[in-house]
Structure formats: C-alpha cells, structure tokens
Amino acid sequence: MDVDLQKAFATVSRHGQELFRLRLFASLDTIGGLDESASLVVESPAAGVWTATARSSAWESRVTTTRFLPDRIETQTTVTGQGRLTDVHLLGGRRTPRGFLPSGSGLQKVYSPNPDHPTRVVREAVEPATISVCGEGGEPGIERWLFTPAPWCFAATADAAEWIGFSLVAPIAEQNFTSYHYRPVTAGFSLQLDYEGQTAVDGTFTTPLLVVQLGGSSPEDVLVRHRALLDEAGAVPPRPAERPEWWSGTIFCGWGAQCALGVRTDQPPQPLATQANYDTFLATLAKQGIVPETVVIDDKWQASYATCRPDPSKWTDLKGWIAARHAAGQRVLLWWKAWDEEGAPASACVTDVSGAPVGLDPEAPDCIELITDAVTYMLSADGLDADGFKIDFTARTPSGSSLRHAGPRWGTALLHEQLRLVYDTAKRVKPDALVVTHTPNPAFRDVTDMIRLNDVLHDHSAEPGYVARHMSYRAGVVRSVLPELGVDTDGWMMPSHAEWLAYLEIQDSLGVPALYYVDGTDTDLYDFRAADFDAVNDTWSRYRAARSI
C-alpha cells in the first residue's frame, strides 16, 4: 500500500494486482452548497492509519480517517459546523480546481443484493447500482422496490477469484439516508448516500463506517461477512430466538388469483378481494386436495388503507370468516400497505410544500395513535382476530428535501420506526403474530419475522428457467444476512405457466412454498390441469415431509 500525499489517494494491490487508488477524503454536501476541498493535509498518526484534513467550503472542519488492516480497509469522515446534509460522497469528493475526483479501480464486475432487473445479478463495473428504501415498479428507471432495503453492501471483483465488499456499518438510528449508490466512471468509482436535506448538523456529524472487505470467495460470502461485521459492531438489533411452528406453514395468497380473475373478466384486481371470491379460491383448491396452512387476504380488503376496517361491500363478516379459518386449522394474514395515507388526517402524515399528505408519518402523535388502533383492531379478539400481516409497499418511503414531517428520523430510520410501531403493537396484542416484510437488511431484524422474496420481474428474452434462477439469488441474499428468519417464496407475477411450474419445483428448497394462483395464470391465461394441481401437491408434500424430520 502506497500513499500519494499530494493527490490524497492510496494504491492498494493484492497478489501483485493493483485493485484501487482509493481517495482518502470525502465530500458532505449541504443545501447551502457543495463541499469542496481547497486543500488537504494527509498524515499518518499511527501505523496503517491515515487522516486527510480538509479546508472545506461547507464545514468548519472535515477529517477523514482511513485504517488499512490485513483483511479490510475502514474509512469514516467527521465534519464540524452547521448545515443540512444532501449528498454524502465516500471514497471520492470535490477538490478545487479539479472538480469531483473518484477513486480509481481495476474492478471488472459488481454485484448488488438489491434486485432491479429480471435476470441481471452481476453487472459490468461501469454500470451503476443502488440499494434504497425508495423505488416504484410503475415508474421508468427505478424498478428497485423488491427489497427495501436490501443489505447495505455491494460486492465487486477484478478477476472473479476474490470478491470485495463495500459495507456500511451503522446502527439503525444513524441510517437517516434513503439510498446507497455505487457510482462508477471509466476506470473508477465512488459511493454516495442520499440524506436529502433532512438531516440537520449543528456541531459534529460522522458518516457511517465504510468497510472495504477483502478476501471474499463469492458475492454471497461477502454478504455473510457483511453480517459478521454488523454483529461485531453491535449494529444488529436483538430478537427472540423462538419461532412458532405455524409460521412455517404453506401459504396461499389471493393476489395472483385476484389478478387471474381480473384479466379473465376485464376488471382490476383490487375490487376482487371479496369474501365470496376467497371462499371460491379456497374451495377450488380444496377440491384438488390443496389446503394451505396460512391464507393471505390481499389488496384491497379494507375500505381505507390507513384505518384498516373491512370494506362492507366486499366482506360482510370478516371476523366470522377468520374464525371459520381458525376452526379449520388455518391462520390468516392481512395485507397491510405501508405508508399509504388513505383515510388518515393530514396531522398523521408527511406533507409536501402545499400541506398535502404524501404518506404516513410514524413520528407524528396522530399517526402513532392511528397505526396502534389499526393493528390492535386487526389482531385482537375484540377486533378481527387475524394472525399477522403481509406488509407491502415499503418502497414508498417518502423522498424529497421539501417534505415536512414531525421528528428527526428520515429515510431508512423512518421506515424502521413505522415497522417498529406495527411490530411492537402486533406482539403486544398477539405475541405469536407473524409479520412478513420485504426488508432483508439486518437492521430490520427486530421488526420482521419472515422475508418475502417479492414480485417476479419479466424478461421475455431470457433463457427458460430464469425466474427460478433469479428467485434463488434473492433467497441467497436473505440466507446470507438473515439466516434466522423464514422466507416467503412468493410466486407472482409469473411470465408464463412454464416459468410458474419450473419455480414451483424448487420453492420448497428456498423457503415456505407460496401459492398465488388457483385455476390458472394471469399472463398467458393458462388454465390449470390435473398435472398442475399434482405439482403443487408434490411440492407441498415434499416440504411438509422435510419439516417433520
């Protein structure tokens, strides 16, 4: 390792190959202006430790400390002054008069644990990647809603023999950013965190610790090491070790059946979440010998998303329906839409500059009361007596520097606070309630019991079997960072009957098999035959036999 004092970078080589020319400074931009270094003093106060002290255009002081250890490199920056953070650039920054200076690298491939493409997992090092609590499948260019958030760790390699991790290490209270970006340039890169002007600094602020892990054997090995780093740092919240047996029961979720019925009758799927339809769904399966242990009532069983009371035009007696499922030995999960403000007062919401609600604000007193009431009603014996939740749409975490909210949390920390409120209330009302999310990030271990692999993305040009391969990759992410949690394997929206069948064959090896269709698919309008029901029974029987061992 050699350090260029004038240009403030360190050349890092491994096994005779140059990997990086890592910048030893950062930039922490604010709403008031960009953070530029007018000068940098690079020193080594101890063996293997280097500091870069900047004369900053935005802060009274900025010091980046980098430690070079045998198996990793650690870097962290502390600023002093006042400002509202926007973009935080790591392993790179602005230096006058040269502009933005990234780190140099010999990386060839990059892996992201955040699914954002139906087939691509490992990408060229010149392609950007983002891990975030924000995303939207209906918006072009940001199809990254599936894991929100994925673990804060990219993996990269120069030769495929050694994989290198870029891990963020921080407790959830310090995760007030919305996104973590890998920003490549030709023969270089930097990393970026988005704080969106929602974090006010008045005194000192220290960035999350960035650890460049060396010596990984594969991307999944890098994620395993990432989890170990978090455990070592005390950044993984505790959770009870007990896992009720019923949480592992086979799942039927009605969303796919609603969609299949909708395309055959030219209707949107949400109005089809009715008591009559769910009775038909379960009866159809029962005729084929398929009896799920857990039933998920999906979008939109409720009259308003925020208040979570049944829509009387769809469910004449949801409490009685759930009681009937209990009598049959089944459990019922209710679909709950994170962030949605429908039916909530503005005082319970994050608002835009005009005062219009854009999402629930879990730090607002009225929102705390609202969510506590909704969860209590859904789970308590005096309410619906359901058994837990499938929580969806965490990717709609509010984003924007002009948004207004009640407390200091933002981004990831605010999402965690919303889920904590739901989770803690659920466990207080019904201790064995099951909470399913799509947040496979160790910082969320205390607010989820099971990770859902989420929706299937479509690529009609892909080789057959791509769905099974991509869902295996997603399950690998969960297994690497949260092995103590269950996995809901999902199963919608399948691009074809053939892909559905191929994925069904391996579901039991990835987690809890989840069936979304009843009598046919919604894409190619394939009507199930006896062999398809037999395939479901085979997978479920194989899974149940393995559970009983």
XYZ file of C-alpha atoms in Angstrom:
549
model
C 0.000 0.000 0.000
C 1.453 3.339 -1.122
C 0.024 6.772 -0.323
C 0.264 9.799 -2.596
C 0.308 12.705 -0.128
C -0.309 15.384 -2.715
C -3.209 13.725 -4.511
C -4.567 12.101 -1.351
C -5.074 8.547 -2.556
C -3.734 5.149 -1.542
C -2.738 2.499 -4.048
C -3.986 -0.894 -2.890
C -2.681 -4.077 -4.503
C -3.466 -7.719 -3.872
C -1.459 -10.697 -5.117
C 0.564 -8.469 -7.401
C -2.505 -6.828 -8.949
C -3.475 -3.203 -8.400
C -7.071 -3.027 -7.195
C -7.638 0.572 -6.193
C -6.332 4.054 -5.929
C -8.634 4.942 -3.075
C -9.331 8.570 -2.317
C -8.601 9.356 1.309
C -11.221 12.108 1.545
C -14.973 12.610 1.191
C -17.484 15.355 0.415
C -20.577 16.085 2.521
C -22.764 18.448 0.522
C -25.452 20.594 2.098
C -28.496 22.512 0.955
C -26.329 25.601 1.394
C -23.696 24.440 -1.090
C -21.289 21.796 -2.327
C -18.500 20.579 -0.082
C -15.203 21.253 -1.841
C -11.678 20.756 -0.529
C -9.490 23.786 -1.092
C -6.558 21.946 0.489
C -5.862 18.541 2.033
C -3.253 17.600 4.618
C -2.594 13.859 4.641
C -0.829 12.415 7.676
C -0.238 9.047 9.354
C -0.743 9.350 13.122
C -0.210 5.589 13.618
C 0.900 2.576 11.634
C -1.692 1.757 8.969
C -3.806 4.820 9.804
C -4.081 7.890 7.585
C -6.004 11.115 8.109
C -6.949 13.661 5.474
C -7.783 17.047 6.993
C -9.585 19.346 4.566
C -10.082 23.009 4.229
C -13.748 22.724 3.352
C -16.049 25.149 1.566
C -19.052 23.853 3.556
C -17.732 22.953 7.019
C -15.540 24.432 9.711
C -13.541 21.216 9.573
C -13.632 17.857 7.815
C -11.387 14.935 8.712
C -11.410 11.533 7.026
C -9.700 8.687 8.876
C -8.771 5.534 6.964
C -7.375 2.363 8.552
C -5.618 -0.293 6.498
C -5.953 -3.732 8.109
C -4.884 -7.144 6.737
C -8.414 -8.184 5.732
C -10.175 -4.855 5.257
C -9.989 -1.096 4.912
C -12.109 1.127 7.158
C -12.904 4.766 6.470
C -15.052 7.359 8.215
C -15.432 11.126 7.974
C -16.320 13.658 10.667
C -17.404 17.229 9.949
C -17.877 20.163 12.297
C -20.201 23.068 11.598
C -23.782 23.662 10.568
C -25.741 22.525 7.560
C -28.461 20.242 6.231
C -26.924 17.204 4.574
C -27.853 16.328 0.995
C -25.364 14.035 -0.804
C -22.539 12.336 1.085
C -19.758 11.107 -1.202
C -17.404 8.392 0.074
C -14.100 7.258 -1.477
C -14.257 10.380 -3.570
C -15.118 14.060 -3.382
C -14.715 17.536 -4.785
C -11.331 19.222 -4.759
C -10.683 22.581 -6.344
C -9.696 23.243 -9.038
C -10.062 19.660 -10.346
C -13.760 19.080 -9.631
C -15.100 15.742 -8.471
C -12.382 13.123 -8.011
C -13.469 9.475 -7.694
C -11.304 6.564 -6.652
C -9.528 4.659 -9.392
C -10.132 0.941 -9.691
C -9.373 -2.204 -11.620
C -12.803 -3.668 -10.877
C -14.467 -5.635 -13.659
C -17.758 -6.865 -12.189
C -20.166 -5.609 -9.500
C -22.925 -7.441 -7.636
C -25.901 -5.776 -5.962
C -28.101 -7.536 -3.379
C -30.993 -5.331 -4.477
C -32.988 -6.931 -7.331
C -33.631 -4.371 -10.041
C -33.602 -6.482 -13.212
C -35.260 -9.806 -14.055
C -32.030 -11.616 -14.908
C -29.014 -9.449 -14.173
C -27.301 -10.090 -10.849
C -23.631 -9.465 -11.625
C -23.068 -6.439 -13.858
C -20.182 -4.690 -15.545
C -18.264 -2.426 -13.179
C -19.123 0.613 -15.310
C -22.848 0.145 -14.610
C -24.300 1.942 -11.556
C -26.238 0.222 -8.781
C -28.487 1.438 -5.975
C -29.708 0.000 -2.685
C -32.603 2.027 -1.323
C -35.800 2.268 0.699
C -37.320 4.089 -2.275
C -38.479 2.582 -5.554
C -41.511 2.170 -7.724
C -42.303 -0.506 -10.260
C -44.657 1.780 -12.145
C -42.024 4.475 -12.725
C -39.447 4.056 -15.515
C -35.846 3.766 -14.460
C -36.288 2.972 -10.754
C -37.509 -0.630 -10.647
C -35.844 -1.397 -7.340
C -38.787 -1.808 -4.978
C -38.361 -5.517 -4.361
C -36.008 -5.389 -1.365
C -36.462 -2.115 0.510
C -33.951 -2.088 1.910
C -31.530 -4.788 0.850
C -28.372 -5.127 2.967
C -26.078 -2.101 2.653
C -23.302 -3.957 0.853
C -22.098 -4.102 -2.735
C -19.649 -6.770 -3.897
C -17.110 -6.366 -6.672
C -14.251 -8.249 -8.277
C -11.311 -7.595 -10.548
C -10.723 -11.212 -11.585
C -13.582 -13.363 -10.158
C -11.054 -15.067 -7.851
C -11.550 -12.604 -4.998
C -14.705 -10.689 -4.171
C -14.527 -7.390 -2.324
C -17.333 -5.919 -0.233
C -18.292 -2.300 0.340
C -20.190 -2.470 3.644
C -21.913 0.295 5.556
C -21.812 -0.291 9.304
C -24.124 1.826 11.481
C -26.999 1.329 13.922
C -30.485 1.992 12.586
C -30.692 5.299 14.485
C -27.915 6.634 12.239
C -29.438 5.420 8.978
C -31.229 8.643 8.090
C -30.460 8.248 4.389
C -32.757 6.924 1.654
C -30.243 5.391 -0.779
C -26.741 3.953 -1.083
C -25.249 4.257 -4.573
C -22.336 2.683 -6.383
C -21.278 5.466 -8.777
C -18.906 4.215 -11.487
C -16.854 6.122 -14.006
C -14.383 4.814 -16.571
C -11.674 3.040 -14.527
C -13.063 4.344 -11.249
C -15.946 4.747 -8.829
C -17.218 6.439 -5.683
C -20.044 5.716 -3.249
C -22.892 8.014 -2.268
C -25.532 8.317 0.460
C -28.672 10.447 -0.011
C -29.744 12.452 3.045
C -31.992 14.806 1.031
C -31.521 17.845 3.261
C -33.492 16.143 6.053
C -30.566 15.708 8.481
C -29.537 18.898 10.282
C -25.970 19.126 11.574
C -25.273 21.609 14.354
C -21.928 20.673 15.856
C -20.417 17.427 14.606
C -21.565 14.635 12.299
C -19.810 11.371 11.492
C -20.631 9.271 8.453
C -21.457 5.567 8.753
C -18.344 3.423 8.833
C -17.469 2.175 5.356
C -15.624 -1.137 5.349
C -13.901 -2.402 2.215
C -13.781 -6.146 2.892
C -11.080 -8.196 1.198
C -10.838 -11.913 0.550
C -14.423 -12.915 -0.252
C -14.889 -16.137 -2.211
C -18.246 -15.160 -3.774
C -20.870 -12.405 -3.570
C -22.862 -14.403 -1.020
C -19.705 -14.901 1.029
C -19.261 -11.118 1.014
C -22.795 -10.770 2.408
C -22.085 -13.337 5.121
C -19.011 -11.302 6.073
C -21.122 -8.141 5.994
C -23.476 -9.642 8.574
C -20.478 -10.661 10.710
C -19.193 -7.076 10.619
C -22.572 -5.795 11.790
C -22.726 -8.357 14.583
C -19.226 -7.425 15.708
C -20.185 -3.746 15.767
C -23.415 -4.368 17.706
C -25.427 -2.939 14.808
C -27.896 -5.863 14.545
C -30.857 -5.460 16.918
C -31.800 -8.463 19.082
C -34.892 -10.579 18.580
C -36.367 -13.630 20.357
C -34.963 -16.951 19.175
C -38.333 -18.695 19.329
C -40.159 -19.256 16.056
C -43.681 -20.700 16.318
C -44.132 -23.766 14.158
C -47.158 -22.341 12.367
C -45.014 -19.618 10.809
C -43.539 -22.339 8.577
C -46.921 -23.419 7.191
C -47.644 -23.447 3.458
C -49.078 -20.175 2.165
C -51.888 -19.256 -0.189
C -52.007 -15.570 -1.123
C -55.057 -14.454 -3.055
C -53.413 -11.652 -5.030
C -52.463 -13.790 -8.022
C -55.913 -15.341 -8.109
C -57.458 -11.862 -7.985
C -55.282 -10.842 -10.944
C -56.082 -14.005 -12.919
C -59.792 -13.480 -12.324
C -59.449 -9.808 -13.240
C -57.850 -10.378 -16.652
C -60.465 -13.026 -17.489
C -63.351 -10.715 -16.562
C -61.798 -7.391 -17.626
C -61.657 -5.972 -14.079
C -58.895 -4.504 -11.907
C -57.769 -6.937 -9.204
C -58.320 -4.777 -6.101
C -62.154 -4.865 -6.172
C -61.935 -8.672 -6.350
C -60.612 -9.059 -2.782
C -64.048 -10.193 -1.621
C -65.369 -12.752 0.821
C -67.188 -14.572 -1.969
C -64.071 -14.793 -4.142
C -61.843 -16.003 -1.334
C -64.414 -18.672 -0.470
C -64.288 -19.759 -4.105
C -60.482 -19.694 -4.213
C -60.147 -21.944 -1.174
C -62.935 -24.276 -2.284
C -61.317 -24.705 -5.704
C -58.013 -25.638 -4.092
C -59.660 -27.944 -1.561
C -61.281 -29.940 -4.383
C -57.743 -30.682 -5.576
C -56.545 -31.680 -2.132
C -54.651 -28.417 -1.649
C -55.251 -26.968 1.820
C -52.925 -24.100 2.768
C -51.929 -23.652 6.382
C -51.811 -19.851 6.073
C -54.137 -17.691 3.971
C -53.236 -14.122 2.972
C -56.098 -11.744 2.152
C -54.523 -9.254 -0.221
C -55.193 -5.801 -1.677
C -57.860 -4.318 -1.161
C -59.918 -5.907 1.579
C -60.113 -2.687 3.600
C -62.262 0.381 2.994
C -59.297 2.713 3.655
C -55.638 1.696 3.741
C -54.732 3.707 6.846
C -57.623 2.762 9.115
C -57.838 -0.947 8.156
C -61.572 -1.550 8.592
C -63.126 -4.117 6.241
C -64.952 -2.832 3.192
C -68.554 -3.936 3.970
C -69.349 -4.221 0.263
C -66.673 -6.940 -0.011
C -66.656 -8.578 3.417
C -69.963 -8.952 5.216
C -68.299 -10.691 8.164
C -64.505 -10.774 8.017
C -64.230 -11.568 11.723
C -66.507 -14.577 11.280
C -64.617 -15.626 8.140
C -61.319 -15.597 10.034
C -62.940 -17.568 12.861
C -64.017 -20.195 10.332
C -60.456 -20.470 9.031
C -59.229 -20.909 12.596
C -61.789 -23.672 13.121
C -60.395 -25.366 10.032
C -56.873 -25.211 11.497
C -55.692 -22.343 9.308
C -54.150 -18.944 10.043
C -54.981 -15.655 8.309
C -52.651 -12.799 7.427
C -53.981 -9.415 6.317
C -52.239 -7.408 3.620
C -51.099 -4.034 5.016
C -49.897 -1.217 2.802
C -47.006 0.697 4.324
C -47.041 4.500 4.111
C -50.470 4.833 2.477
C -52.359 7.817 3.916
C -55.825 6.946 2.591
C -58.257 7.716 5.412
C -55.655 9.419 7.621
C -55.765 13.070 8.733
C -53.045 15.374 7.452
C -51.751 15.667 11.020
C -50.726 11.996 10.820
C -48.789 12.416 7.596
C -45.632 13.575 5.900
C -46.720 16.537 3.778
C -45.457 18.398 0.732
C -44.903 22.140 0.436
C -48.612 22.739 -0.123
C -49.520 20.797 3.014
C -50.925 17.834 1.087
C -50.324 14.402 2.681
C -47.888 12.124 0.813
C -47.551 9.265 3.316
C -47.928 8.323 6.955
C -45.518 9.887 9.448
C -44.794 7.349 12.206
C -43.276 10.045 14.434
C -46.449 12.163 14.424
C -48.613 11.583 17.535
C -51.779 11.211 15.447
C -50.093 8.597 13.265
C -48.880 6.643 16.279
C -52.464 6.563 17.551
C -53.776 5.628 14.093
C -51.406 2.705 13.497
C -51.737 1.436 17.062
C -55.526 1.424 16.722
C -55.443 -0.265 13.289
C -53.056 -3.030 14.345
C -54.931 -3.641 17.588
C -58.233 -3.888 15.720
C -56.882 -6.298 13.110
C -55.289 -8.706 15.604
C -57.280 -8.512 18.835
C -60.064 -10.873 19.823
C -62.335 -7.832 20.101
C -61.472 -6.929 16.528
C -60.850 -9.208 13.539
C -58.592 -11.695 15.388
C -56.246 -12.111 12.406
C -52.857 -13.755 12.884
C -50.460 -11.246 11.364
C -49.584 -9.184 8.346
C -48.083 -9.244 4.909
C -46.562 -5.755 4.791
C -46.083 -4.341 1.311
C -45.024 -1.106 -0.402
C -42.154 -0.256 1.940
C -40.546 1.153 -1.218
C -42.876 4.130 -0.957
C -40.729 5.616 1.777
C -41.153 9.387 1.312
C -38.311 11.091 -0.531
C -37.681 14.783 -1.063
C -35.885 17.692 0.558
C -39.036 19.845 0.649
C -41.183 17.325 2.530
C -42.237 18.102 6.089
C -42.517 15.664 8.980
C -42.731 15.574 12.753
C -39.477 14.077 14.024
C -35.756 13.838 13.310
C -35.774 10.451 11.537
C -35.726 10.189 7.769
C -35.349 7.572 5.065
C -34.322 4.183 6.389
C -34.663 5.144 10.036
C -38.190 6.473 9.452
C -39.244 3.272 7.664
C -37.862 1.236 10.543
C -39.821 3.379 13.004
C -43.051 2.720 11.104
C -42.422 -1.024 11.085
C -41.357 -0.958 14.745
C -44.675 0.630 15.649
C -46.583 -2.041 13.724
C -44.418 -4.900 15.006
C -44.342 -3.931 18.671
C -48.097 -3.334 18.721
C -48.719 -6.664 16.988
C -46.608 -8.581 19.512
C -48.265 -6.838 22.424
C -51.716 -7.783 21.149
C -50.850 -11.276 19.874
C -47.344 -12.493 20.805
C -47.181 -15.186 18.095
C -48.396 -12.873 15.317
C -46.435 -13.290 12.082
C -45.100 -10.144 10.398
C -43.871 -10.613 6.815
C -41.916 -7.851 5.051
C -39.530 -7.481 2.118
C -36.770 -5.801 4.159
C -33.802 -8.252 4.116
C -31.484 -5.891 5.943
C -30.033 -6.915 9.335
C -31.007 -3.536 10.819
C -34.640 -4.648 10.394
C -34.240 -7.974 12.181
C -36.268 -6.703 15.136
C -39.313 -5.651 13.076
C -39.897 -8.670 10.834
C -40.339 -12.413 11.241
C -40.222 -13.526 7.634
C -38.811 -12.072 4.412
C -40.895 -12.231 1.252
C -38.908 -12.612 -1.971
C -41.454 -10.310 -3.667
C -42.776 -9.992 -7.188
C -41.291 -11.654 -10.243
C -39.856 -9.344 -12.897
C -40.370 -10.125 -16.563
C -37.823 -10.642 -19.336
C -39.321 -12.343 -22.360
C -35.893 -12.614 -23.996
C -34.404 -14.584 -21.093
C -33.481 -18.242 -21.219
C -36.141 -20.621 -19.839
C -35.979 -21.103 -16.089
C -34.798 -17.556 -15.396
C -37.472 -17.000 -12.734
C -36.207 -19.896 -10.624
C -32.630 -18.671 -11.005
C -33.467 -15.095 -10.034
C -35.592 -16.096 -7.063
C -32.745 -18.373 -5.922
C -30.460 -15.331 -5.990
C -32.938 -13.381 -3.845
C -33.214 -16.254 -1.382
C -29.412 -16.344 -1.253
C -29.354 -12.707 -0.154
C -31.769 -13.454 2.693
C -29.942 -16.622 3.708
C -26.608 -14.776 3.826
C -27.651 -11.862 6.045
C -30.736 -13.060 7.954
C -30.483 -16.852 8.227
C -32.593 -16.841 11.400
C -35.703 -15.587 9.587
C -38.183 -17.515 7.475
C -38.547 -16.984 3.722
C -41.872 -16.480 1.938
C -41.068 -17.608 -1.600
C -43.867 -15.564 -3.257
C -44.971 -16.642 -6.747
C -46.494 -13.692 -8.628
C -46.430 -12.336 -11.343
C -45.309 -15.317 -13.373
C -44.497 -14.536 -17.008
C -45.844 -17.897 -18.152
C -47.231 -21.195 -16.976
C -43.902 -22.859 -17.799
C -41.955 -20.457 -15.595
C -44.508 -20.901 -12.794
C -44.145 -24.660 -12.969
C -40.339 -24.515 -13.003
C -40.282 -22.235 -9.975
C -42.835 -24.355 -8.132
C -40.410 -27.279 -8.400
C -37.767 -25.525 -6.264
C -39.867 -23.407 -3.888
C -39.558 -25.895 -1.052
C -35.748 -25.684 -1.236
C -35.778 -21.893 -0.825
C -38.298 -21.387 1.968
C -42.017 -21.638 2.630
C -43.896 -22.531 -0.569
C -46.374 -19.800 -1.504
C -49.186 -20.378 -3.986
C -50.702 -17.340 -5.685
C -52.839 -18.965 -8.384
C -55.966 -21.094 -8.097
C -57.049 -22.251 -11.524
C -54.712 -20.556 -13.959
C -52.138 -17.832 -14.580
C -52.825 -14.191 -15.342
C -50.186 -13.563 -18.009
C -50.559 -16.266 -20.649
C -54.079 -17.142 -19.418
C -53.144 -20.782 -18.992
C -55.886 -22.851 -17.349
C -54.549 -25.338 -14.837
C -54.957 -29.052 -15.457
C -54.747 -32.042 -13.174
C -50.964 -32.217 -13.591
C -50.577 -28.662 -12.295
C -52.510 -29.370 -9.118
C -50.480 -32.548 -8.712
C -47.300 -30.470 -8.986
C -48.498 -28.180 -6.174
C -49.327 -31.155 -4.008
C -45.953 -32.738 -4.736
C -44.044 -29.616 -3.702
C -46.128 -29.080 -0.593
C -45.895 -32.742 0.418
C -42.123 -32.701 -0.035
C -41.880 -29.527 2.036
C -44.107 -30.844 4.815
C -42.176 -34.112 4.949
C -38.902 -32.215 5.357
C -40.440 -30.105 8.159
C -41.448 -33.191 10.095
C -37.929 -34.637 10.170
